Tab-separated table of C-alpha atoms in Angstrom:
chain	number	residue	atom	x	y	z
A	1	MET	CA	-7.034	18.727	-7.365
A	2	THR	CA	-4.147	17.214	-5.597
A	3	PRO	CA	-0.907	18.244	-7.351
A	4	ARG	CA	1.075	15.196	-8.795
A	5	VAL	CA	4.231	14.481	-6.723
A	6	VAL	CA	7.272	13.920	-9.093
A	7	PHE	CA	10.300	12.429	-7.703
A	8	PRO	CA	13.398	14.309	-9.228
A	9	ASN	CA	15.859	11.541	-9.167
A	10	LYS	CA	14.987	8.460	-11.467
A	11	VAL	CA	17.829	6.154	-10.109
A	12	LEU	CA	17.493	6.700	-6.272
A	13	PRO	CA	14.085	5.208	-5.760
A	14	TYR	CA	15.473	1.879	-7.342
A	15	LEU	CA	18.406	2.020	-5.137
A	16	LEU	CA	16.404	2.456	-2.076
A	17	VAL	CA	14.082	-0.515	-2.938
A	18	ALA	CA	17.142	-2.737	-4.003
A	19	PRO	CA	18.169	-3.890	-0.588
A	20	GLN	CA	14.695	-5.086	0.241
A	21	LEU	CA	14.334	-6.861	-3.031
A	22	ALA	CA	17.688	-8.422	-2.704
A	23	ILE	CA	16.680	-9.752	0.727
A	24	THR	CA	13.258	-11.028	-0.604
A	25	LEU	CA	14.950	-12.597	-3.592
A	26	VAL	CA	17.786	-14.280	-1.612
A	27	PHE	CA	15.663	-15.548	1.353
A	28	PHE	CA	12.423	-16.228	-0.193
A	29	TYR	CA	12.256	-16.601	-4.145
A	30	TRP	CA	15.554	-18.451	-4.436
A	31	PRO	CA	14.742	-21.165	-1.486
A	32	ALA	CA	11.274	-21.399	-2.932
A	33	GLY	CA	12.594	-22.044	-6.388
A	34	GLN	CA	15.081	-24.650	-5.162
A	35	ALA	CA	12.369	-26.398	-3.159
A	36	LEU	CA	10.111	-26.472	-6.250
A	37	TYR	CA	12.883	-28.013	-8.294
A	38	GLN	CA	13.945	-30.396	-5.732
A	39	SER	CA	10.371	-31.570	-5.281
A	40	MET	CA	10.548	-32.923	-8.785
A	41	LEU	CA	13.755	-34.880	-8.243
A	42	LYS	CA	14.185	-38.328	-6.761
A	43	GLU	CA	17.416	-38.473	-4.911
A	44	ASP	CA	19.507	-40.960	-3.001
A	45	PRO	CA	20.001	-40.023	0.788
A	46	PHE	CA	23.501	-38.686	0.117
A	47	GLY	CA	22.474	-36.473	-2.795
A	48	LEU	CA	24.910	-38.261	-5.222
A	49	LYS	CA	22.332	-39.356	-7.861
A	50	SER	CA	19.124	-37.729	-8.767
A	51	LYS	CA	16.402	-38.365	-11.462
A	52	PHE	CA	13.879	-35.941	-12.594
A	53	VAL	CA	10.315	-37.392	-11.934
A	54	TRP	CA	8.064	-34.423	-12.516
A	55	PHE	CA	4.956	-34.691	-10.077
A	56	ALA	CA	5.541	-38.145	-8.890
A	57	ASN	CA	6.726	-37.008	-5.430
A	58	PHE	CA	3.493	-35.131	-5.088
A	59	GLU	CA	1.416	-38.086	-6.053
A	60	LYS	CA	3.221	-40.229	-3.534
A	61	VAL	CA	3.060	-37.786	-0.790
A	62	LEU	CA	-0.688	-37.018	-1.254
A	63	ALA	CA	-1.447	-40.731	-1.336
A	64	ASP	CA	0.423	-41.275	2.008
A	65	PRO	CA	-1.982	-41.850	4.940
A	66	ALA	CA	0.540	-40.401	7.298
A	67	TYR	CA	0.724	-37.192	5.396
A	68	VAL	CA	-3.243	-36.986	5.390
A	69	ASN	CA	-3.023	-37.503	9.088
A	70	SER	CA	-0.562	-34.599	9.484
A	71	ILE	CA	-2.968	-32.314	7.617
A	72	LYS	CA	-5.758	-33.300	10.063
A	73	VAL	CA	-3.337	-32.735	13.056
A	74	THR	CA	-2.244	-29.467	11.634
A	75	ALA	CA	-5.871	-28.258	11.141
A	76	VAL	CA	-6.801	-29.135	14.753
A	77	PHE	CA	-3.618	-27.707	16.141
A	78	SER	CA	-3.566	-24.327	14.259
A	79	LEU	CA	-7.318	-23.793	14.948
A	80	ALA	CA	-7.019	-24.601	18.686
A	81	THR	CA	-3.871	-22.551	19.035
A	82	ALA	CA	-5.293	-19.454	17.289
A	83	LEU	CA	-8.532	-19.541	19.258
A	84	VAL	CA	-7.022	-19.977	22.742
A	85	ALA	CA	-4.152	-17.447	22.101
A	86	MET	CA	-6.509	-14.868	20.765
A	87	SER	CA	-9.356	-15.208	23.192
A	88	VAL	CA	-7.101	-15.259	26.247
A	89	ALA	CA	-5.077	-12.239	24.978
A	90	LEU	CA	-8.288	-10.400	24.443
A	91	LEU	CA	-9.417	-11.247	27.962
A	92	LEU	CA	-6.207	-10.070	29.356
A	93	ALA	CA	-6.257	-6.810	27.254
A	94	VAL	CA	-9.839	-5.984	28.506
A	95	MET	CA	-8.743	-6.719	32.141
A	96	ALA	CA	-5.618	-4.503	31.694
A	97	GLU	CA	-7.696	-1.552	30.638
A	98	ARG	CA	-9.425	-1.694	34.011
A	99	VAL	CA	-6.216	-1.656	36.126
A	100	VAL	CA	-5.757	1.766	37.706
A	101	ARG	CA	-2.520	1.375	39.560
A	102	GLY	CA	0.453	-0.350	38.138
A	103	LYS	CA	-0.953	-0.540	34.689
A	104	GLY	CA	2.491	-0.046	33.069
A	105	LEU	CA	4.107	-2.940	35.204
A	106	TYR	CA	1.088	-5.154	34.495
A	107	ARG	CA	1.431	-4.753	30.747
A	108	THR	CA	5.200	-5.127	30.895
A	109	LEU	CA	4.855	-8.467	32.786
A	110	MET	CA	2.287	-9.519	30.173
A	111	ILE	CA	4.784	-9.031	27.291
A	112	TRP	CA	7.653	-11.073	28.815
A	113	PRO	CA	6.572	-14.473	27.487
A	114	TYR	CA	6.955	-13.371	23.895
A	115	ALA	CA	10.727	-13.106	24.494
A	116	VAL	CA	11.024	-16.767	25.412
A	117	ALA	CA	12.281	-18.940	22.561
A	118	PRO	CA	9.796	-21.520	21.159
A	119	ALA	CA	11.984	-24.594	22.332
A	120	ILE	CA	12.353	-23.032	25.915
A	121	ALA	CA	8.664	-22.489	26.029
A	122	GLY	CA	8.032	-26.052	25.090
A	123	MET	CA	10.477	-27.308	27.660
A	124	LEU	CA	8.798	-25.251	30.311
A	125	PHE	CA	5.530	-26.952	29.806
A	126	LEU	CA	7.092	-30.380	29.442
A	127	PHE	CA	8.503	-30.070	32.936
A	128	LEU	CA	5.325	-28.639	34.403
A	129	PHE	CA	3.291	-31.475	32.849
A	130	ASN	CA	5.680	-34.336	32.835
A	131	PRO	CA	3.781	-37.393	34.017
A	132	SER	CA	6.594	-38.548	36.342
A	133	ILE	CA	8.042	-35.275	37.895
A	134	GLY	CA	5.727	-32.511	36.501
A	135	THR	CA	4.182	-30.255	39.266
A	136	LEU	CA	1.018	-29.727	37.560
A	137	ALA	CA	0.813	-33.358	36.245
A	138	VAL	CA	1.057	-34.599	39.981
A	139	LEU	CA	-1.834	-32.197	40.874
A	140	LEU	CA	-3.947	-33.633	37.970
A	141	ARG	CA	-3.268	-37.166	39.117
A	142	LYS	CA	-4.208	-36.320	42.670
A	143	ALA	CA	-7.438	-34.866	41.253
A	144	GLY	CA	-8.287	-38.141	39.544
A	145	ILE	CA	-7.453	-37.050	35.967
A	146	ALA	CA	-5.276	-39.571	33.996
A	147	TRP	CA	-2.743	-37.328	32.468
A	148	ASP	CA	0.084	-38.813	30.284
A	149	PRO	CA	0.974	-36.770	27.083
A	150	LEU	CA	3.849	-39.406	26.401
A	151	LEU	CA	1.268	-42.079	25.760
A	152	ASP	CA	-2.019	-40.330	25.156
A	153	GLY	CA	-2.360	-38.413	21.826
A	154	THR	CA	-5.219	-36.060	23.180
A	155	ASP	CA	-3.201	-35.024	26.130
A	156	ALA	CA	-0.077	-34.508	24.032
A	157	MET	CA	-2.139	-32.359	21.580
A	158	MET	CA	-3.557	-30.324	24.619
A	159	LEU	CA	-0.056	-29.849	25.845
A	160	VAL	CA	1.461	-28.419	22.668
A	161	VAL	CA	-1.648	-26.297	22.048
A	162	THR	CA	-1.209	-24.863	25.663
A	163	ALA	CA	2.415	-24.206	25.152
A	164	ALA	CA	2.083	-22.564	21.707
A	165	ALA	CA	-0.832	-20.423	22.731
A	166	TRP	CA	1.040	-19.360	25.934
A	167	LYS	CA	3.938	-18.270	23.728
A	168	GLN	CA	1.688	-16.145	21.366
A	169	ILE	CA	-0.670	-14.581	23.933
A	170	SER	CA	1.793	-11.596	24.636
A	171	TYR	CA	1.951	-10.728	20.961
A	172	ASN	CA	-1.772	-10.741	20.597
A	173	PHE	CA	-2.059	-8.917	23.876
A	174	LEU	CA	-0.097	-5.993	22.592
A	175	PHE	CA	-2.258	-5.566	19.549
A	176	PHE	CA	-5.506	-5.808	21.522
A	177	VAL	CA	-4.270	-3.191	23.969
A	178	ALA	CA	-3.414	-0.912	21.157
A	179	GLY	CA	-6.862	-1.601	19.579
A	180	LEU	CA	-8.716	-0.919	22.695
A	181	GLN	CA	-6.848	2.470	23.362
A	182	ALA	CA	-7.958	3.463	19.847
A	183	ILE	CA	-11.580	3.085	20.627
A	184	PRO	CA	-13.149	6.584	21.588
A	185	LYS	CA	-14.143	6.601	25.118
A	186	SER	CA	-17.169	8.821	24.234
A	187	LEU	CA	-18.851	5.881	22.511
A	188	ILE	CA	-18.592	3.702	25.522
A	189	GLU	CA	-19.621	6.396	27.882
A	190	ALA	CA	-22.649	7.213	25.702
A	191	ALA	CA	-23.702	3.540	25.635
A	192	ALA	CA	-23.349	3.469	29.455
A	193	ILE	CA	-25.552	6.548	29.827
A	194	ASP	CA	-28.142	4.811	27.499
A	195	GLY	CA	-28.330	1.854	30.099
A	196	ALA	CA	-26.211	-0.627	28.189
A	197	GLY	CA	-24.540	-3.079	30.518
A	198	GLU	CA	-20.790	-3.835	30.491
A	199	THR	CA	-21.178	-7.053	28.460
A	200	LYS	CA	-23.641	-5.522	25.980
A	201	ARG	CA	-21.146	-2.603	25.494
A	202	PHE	CA	-18.276	-4.928	24.787
A	203	TRP	CA	-20.217	-7.066	22.226
A	204	THR	CA	-22.060	-4.140	20.423
A	205	ILE	CA	-19.333	-1.550	20.508
A	206	VAL	CA	-15.784	-2.682	21.549
A	207	PHE	CA	-15.565	-5.998	19.781
A	208	PRO	CA	-16.846	-4.809	16.385
A	209	LEU	CA	-14.397	-1.840	16.517
A	210	LEU	CA	-11.654	-4.440	17.274
A	211	ALA	CA	-12.552	-6.202	14.052
A	212	PRO	CA	-9.390	-4.936	12.023
A	213	THR	CA	-7.103	-5.894	14.836
A	214	THR	CA	-8.865	-9.332	15.228
A	215	PHE	CA	-8.548	-10.074	11.482
A	216	PHE	CA	-4.887	-9.079	11.452
A	217	LEU	CA	-4.146	-11.374	14.336
A	218	LEU	CA	-6.106	-14.149	12.707
A	219	VAL	CA	-3.751	-14.163	9.731
A	220	ILE	CA	-0.604	-13.812	11.953
A	221	ASN	CA	-1.723	-16.667	14.360
A	222	THR	CA	-2.521	-18.961	11.506
A	223	THR	CA	0.982	-18.516	10.077
A	224	TYR	CA	2.549	-18.829	13.465
A	225	ALA	CA	0.714	-22.144	14.104
A	226	PHE	CA	1.843	-23.574	10.771
A	227	PHE	CA	5.532	-22.566	11.055
A	228	ASP	CA	6.770	-21.045	14.235
A	229	THR	CA	5.528	-23.884	16.609
A	230	PHE	CA	8.101	-26.364	15.144
A	231	GLY	CA	10.473	-25.719	18.053
A	232	ILE	CA	7.717	-26.365	20.620
A	233	ILE	CA	6.574	-29.558	19.088
A	234	HIS	CA	10.231	-30.804	18.648
A	235	ALA	CA	11.020	-30.097	22.161
A	236	VAL	CA	7.787	-31.370	23.788
A	237	THR	CA	6.522	-34.390	21.943
A	238	GLY	CA	8.800	-34.786	18.727
A	239	GLY	CA	5.571	-35.512	16.740
A	240	GLY	CA	4.276	-38.309	18.978
A	241	PRO	CA	2.961	-40.157	20.395
A	242	GLY	CA	1.988	-42.193	17.313
A	243	LYS	CA	2.236	-39.072	15.118
A	244	ALA	CA	-0.658	-37.534	17.146
A	245	THR	CA	1.281	-34.065	17.098
A	246	GLU	CA	3.046	-34.445	13.847
A	247	THR	CA	2.025	-31.236	12.031
A	248	LEU	CA	2.892	-30.505	8.329
A	249	VAL	CA	6.124	-28.453	9.059
A	250	TYR	CA	7.296	-31.169	11.484
A	251	LYS	CA	6.685	-33.774	8.995
A	252	VAL	CA	8.754	-31.822	6.354
A	253	TYR	CA	11.615	-31.893	8.859
A	254	ASN	CA	11.243	-35.497	9.977
A	255	ASP	CA	11.222	-36.712	6.323
A	256	GLY	CA	13.945	-34.533	4.985
A	257	PHE	CA	16.394	-34.292	7.864
A	258	VAL	CA	15.764	-37.453	9.826
A	259	ASN	CA	14.694	-39.983	7.240
A	260	LEU	CA	16.682	-38.218	4.296
A	261	ILE	CA	13.698	-38.632	1.899
A	262	LEU	CA	14.635	-35.327	0.222
A	263	GLY	CA	12.232	-35.370	-2.813
A	264	ASP	CA	9.245	-36.103	-0.550
A	265	SER	CA	10.227	-33.398	1.900
A	266	ALA	CA	10.638	-30.731	-0.727
A	267	ALA	CA	7.172	-31.757	-2.249
A	268	GLN	CA	5.683	-31.394	1.254
A	269	SER	CA	7.309	-27.891	1.769
A	270	VAL	CA	5.842	-26.736	-1.610
A	271	ILE	CA	2.369	-28.006	-0.627
A	272	LEU	CA	2.661	-26.436	2.861
A	273	MET	CA	3.612	-22.948	1.160
A	274	VAL	CA	0.597	-23.281	-1.210
A	275	ILE	CA	-1.758	-24.177	1.744
A	276	VAL	CA	-0.575	-21.159	3.680
A	277	ILE	CA	-0.833	-18.859	0.824
A	278	ALA	CA	-4.343	-20.104	0.043
A	279	LEU	CA	-5.512	-19.907	3.583
A	280	THR	CA	-4.285	-16.161	3.798
A	281	ALA	CA	-5.887	-15.492	0.396
A	282	ILE	CA	-9.291	-16.880	1.808
A	283	GLN	CA	-9.104	-15.039	4.838
A	284	PHE	CA	-8.459	-11.699	3.048
A	285	ARG	CA	-11.211	-12.567	0.431
A	286	TYR	CA	-13.990	-13.600	2.686
A	287	VAL	CA	-13.296	-12.930	6.421
A	288	GLU	CA	-12.225	-9.264	5.562
A	289	ARG	CA	-15.692	-8.481	4.154
A	290	LYS	CA	-17.086	-8.632	7.693
A	291	VAL	CA	-14.238	-6.200	9.056
A	292	HIS	CA	-15.354	-2.726	9.568
A	293	TYR	CA	-12.666	-0.152	9.486
A	294	GLY	CA	-13.308	3.231	11.385
């Protein structure tokens, strides 16, 4: 029977937890409460007058075709970003395990893009794929591909997905490398002795054992696509062309800080928070069932 551990000081545990609780209270619960309160107000652009309207702002937002479009755009963008970033990172991690010489240098170079700010990452891809002066855009035109993210919504979406995924690949790469290193080599060697090919060994042994890492990264990449890609979209497309890349978080900014529709913007931020919490809960509720630990 395991002896019960009793902490002698009754006050010290609360003092140790207090800083973290204070940070969470000040930087999460207080702003969330303010947003919820403001979402029920109708204010003038200067904030001089306000009227309590209960859930009228939510009804207005959910009935707005532009907001429904931003939900669709966010769904496509987040799914594509997570899929591209995770699949490419897994491929690079598997390739990194095969490198014999210079493995440390290879891994270090793979981590560098994560240090690039989102806005800078967006500008890099904007210069590369600019239809007028972009190096890769010129090559695409010479190959007969009509590329113009400034006018074509599909091209713009592909551009921001590529930039956002490139920014996140390094983060995913780190965790996939750690997951691959944790897999016992004896299992792979035993499968090789039994005659299993390299592809079969990956799908039947390596990938299932990476399930906990993949599940964790799925949650992280979803949150990243919803929130942390604002700088990329703002720098590259500004939500255009024709709102083709206006995600939920960018619409919150556009309505609140550009158009100064404060009540609608606050309502959108609350809806966005609920959507992300719901998606995370669904992932933990249903996706985690298929994750095998150990």
